CSV table of C-alpha atoms in Angstrom, one decimal:
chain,number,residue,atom,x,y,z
A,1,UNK,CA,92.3,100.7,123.8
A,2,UNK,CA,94.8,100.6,121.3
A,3,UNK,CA,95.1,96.8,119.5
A,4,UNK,CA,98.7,95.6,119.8
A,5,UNK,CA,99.1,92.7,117.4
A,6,UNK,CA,96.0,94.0,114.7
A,7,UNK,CA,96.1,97.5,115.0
A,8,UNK,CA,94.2,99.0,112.0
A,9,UNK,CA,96.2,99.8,108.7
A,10,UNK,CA,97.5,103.1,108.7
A,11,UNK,CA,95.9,104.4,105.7
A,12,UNK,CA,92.7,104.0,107.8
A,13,UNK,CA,91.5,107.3,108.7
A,14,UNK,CA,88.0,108.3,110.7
A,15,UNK,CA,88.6,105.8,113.6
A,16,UNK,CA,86.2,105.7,116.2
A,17,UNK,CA,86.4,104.0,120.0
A,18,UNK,CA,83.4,101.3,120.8
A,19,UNK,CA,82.0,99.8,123.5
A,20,UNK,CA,80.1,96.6,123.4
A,21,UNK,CA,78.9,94.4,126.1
A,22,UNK,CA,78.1,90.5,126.2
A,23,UNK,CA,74.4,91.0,128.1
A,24,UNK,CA,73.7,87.2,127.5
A,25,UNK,CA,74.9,84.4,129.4
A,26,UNK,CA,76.3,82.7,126.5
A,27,UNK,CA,80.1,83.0,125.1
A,28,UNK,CA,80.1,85.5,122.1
A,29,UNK,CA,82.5,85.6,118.9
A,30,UNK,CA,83.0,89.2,118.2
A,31,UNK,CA,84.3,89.8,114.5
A,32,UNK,CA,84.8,92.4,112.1
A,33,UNK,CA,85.7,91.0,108.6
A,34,UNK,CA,84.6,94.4,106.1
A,35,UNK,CA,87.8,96.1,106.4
A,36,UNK,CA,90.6,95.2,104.3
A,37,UNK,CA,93.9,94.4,105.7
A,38,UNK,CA,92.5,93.8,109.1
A,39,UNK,CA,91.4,90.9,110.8
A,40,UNK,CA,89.5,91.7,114.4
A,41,UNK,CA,87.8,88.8,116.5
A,42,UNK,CA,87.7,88.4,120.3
A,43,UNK,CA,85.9,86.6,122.6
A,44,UNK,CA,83.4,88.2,125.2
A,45,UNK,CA,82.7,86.1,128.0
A,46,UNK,CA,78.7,86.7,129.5
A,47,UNK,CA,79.1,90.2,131.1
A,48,UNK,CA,82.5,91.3,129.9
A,49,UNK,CA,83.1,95.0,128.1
A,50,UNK,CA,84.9,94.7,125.0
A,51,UNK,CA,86.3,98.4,124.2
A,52,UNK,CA,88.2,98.8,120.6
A,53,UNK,CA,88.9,101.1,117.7
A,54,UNK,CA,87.3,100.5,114.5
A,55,UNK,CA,86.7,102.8,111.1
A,56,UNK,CA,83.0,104.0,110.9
A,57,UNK,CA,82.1,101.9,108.5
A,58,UNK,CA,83.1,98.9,110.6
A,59,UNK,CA,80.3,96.1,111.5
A,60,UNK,CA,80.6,93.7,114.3
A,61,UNK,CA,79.3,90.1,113.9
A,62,UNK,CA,78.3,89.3,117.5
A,63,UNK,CA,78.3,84.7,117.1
A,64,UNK,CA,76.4,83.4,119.8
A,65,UNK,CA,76.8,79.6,121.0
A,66,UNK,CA,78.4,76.8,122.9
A,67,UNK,CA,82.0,75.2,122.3
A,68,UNK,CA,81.6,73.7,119.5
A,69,UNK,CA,78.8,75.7,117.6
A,70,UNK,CA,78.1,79.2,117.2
A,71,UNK,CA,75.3,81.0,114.9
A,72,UNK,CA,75.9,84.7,114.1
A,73,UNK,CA,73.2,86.2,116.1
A,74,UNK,CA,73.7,90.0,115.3
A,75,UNK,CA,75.3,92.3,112.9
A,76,UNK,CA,75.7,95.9,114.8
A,77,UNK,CA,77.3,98.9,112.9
A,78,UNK,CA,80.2,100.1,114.6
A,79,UNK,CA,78.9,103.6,114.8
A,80,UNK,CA,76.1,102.1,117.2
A,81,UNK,CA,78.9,101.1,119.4
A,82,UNK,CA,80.7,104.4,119.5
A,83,UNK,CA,81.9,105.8,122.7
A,84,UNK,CA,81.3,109.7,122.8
A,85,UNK,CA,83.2,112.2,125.1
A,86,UNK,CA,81.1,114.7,127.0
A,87,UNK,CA,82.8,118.2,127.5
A,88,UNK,CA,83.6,118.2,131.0
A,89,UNK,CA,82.0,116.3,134.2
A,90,UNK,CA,81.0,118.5,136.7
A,91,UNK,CA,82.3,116.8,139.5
A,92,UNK,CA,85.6,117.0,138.7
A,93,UNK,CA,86.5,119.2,135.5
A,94,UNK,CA,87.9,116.2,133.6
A,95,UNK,CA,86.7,114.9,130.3
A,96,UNK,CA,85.1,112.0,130.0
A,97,UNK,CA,83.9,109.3,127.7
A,98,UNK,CA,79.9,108.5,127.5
A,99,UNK,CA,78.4,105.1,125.9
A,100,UNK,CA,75.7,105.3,123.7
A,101,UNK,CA,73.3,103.1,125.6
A,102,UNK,CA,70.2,103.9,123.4
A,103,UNK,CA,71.7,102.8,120.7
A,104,UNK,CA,73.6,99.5,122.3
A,105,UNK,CA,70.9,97.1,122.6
A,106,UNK,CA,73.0,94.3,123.9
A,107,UNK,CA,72.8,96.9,126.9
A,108,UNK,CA,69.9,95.1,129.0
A,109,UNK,CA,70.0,96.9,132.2
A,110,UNK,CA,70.6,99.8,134.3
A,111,UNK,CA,73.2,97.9,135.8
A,112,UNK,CA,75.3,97.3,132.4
A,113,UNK,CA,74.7,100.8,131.4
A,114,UNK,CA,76.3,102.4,134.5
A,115,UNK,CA,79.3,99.4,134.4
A,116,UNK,CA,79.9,100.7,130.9
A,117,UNK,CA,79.7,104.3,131.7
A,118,UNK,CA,82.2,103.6,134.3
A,119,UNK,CA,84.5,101.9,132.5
A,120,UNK,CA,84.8,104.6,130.0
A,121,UNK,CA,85.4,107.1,132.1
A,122,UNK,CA,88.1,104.8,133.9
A,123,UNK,CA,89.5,104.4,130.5
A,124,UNK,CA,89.4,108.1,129.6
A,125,UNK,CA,91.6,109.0,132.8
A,126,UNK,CA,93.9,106.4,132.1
A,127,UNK,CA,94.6,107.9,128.7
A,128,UNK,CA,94.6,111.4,130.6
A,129,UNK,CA,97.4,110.0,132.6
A,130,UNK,CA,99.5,108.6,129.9
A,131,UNK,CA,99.4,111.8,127.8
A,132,UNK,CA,100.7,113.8,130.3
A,133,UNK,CA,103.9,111.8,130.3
């Protein structure tokens, strides 16, 4: 999903799309402050997807809290986060994006991992549908 008012600096090559997901039932703060130029925090409400394009070298600071406080509770490389795409689905013949859920460990249950994986591939034919235009 492309970021409207803080897209990444255009001399920033090797950009890669993420998934995370808030498995808590607490608020989270999601930041990325290591890339110059660019300033990236959102919040994730307790079971939201947050999908977004960051460089490789990216980490996400994952605060966890109530209103008024929040400790940073996690640091995650980016590269954990990365969505891949699998060659073609059998089902249908389209391409289609795949979370790493091994290596997502704010992913707590079956249940999150197929929400993800569903989301992805709803996000991959929506970007299908666009490019044909």
């Amino acid at each position: 999903m492309a970021q409207i008012l803080d897209s990444l600096p255009p001399e920033q090559s090797g950009k890669i799309l993420c998934c995370y997901i808030n498995a808590t039932s607490k608020i989270q703060v999601a930041r990325i402050s290591n890339v110059p130029n660019w300033y990236f925090e959102r919040v994730i409400f307790p079971g939201q997807r947050l999908i977004f394009e960051a460089p490789k070298y990216a980490q996400m600071e994952i605060h966890t809290g109530m209103m008024a406080s929040a400790i940073l509770s996690d640091t995650i490389p980016c590269d954990r986060l990365r969505l891949t795409e699998t060659d073609e689905d059998e089902n249908d013949g389209n391409q289609t994006l795949a979370v790493d859920v091994d290596n997502n460990r704010d992913i707590s249950s079956e249940i999150h991992k197929q929400f993800a994986l569903l989301e992805a591939r709803t996000l991959a034919s929506y970007s299908t549908s666009y490019s044909k235009d």
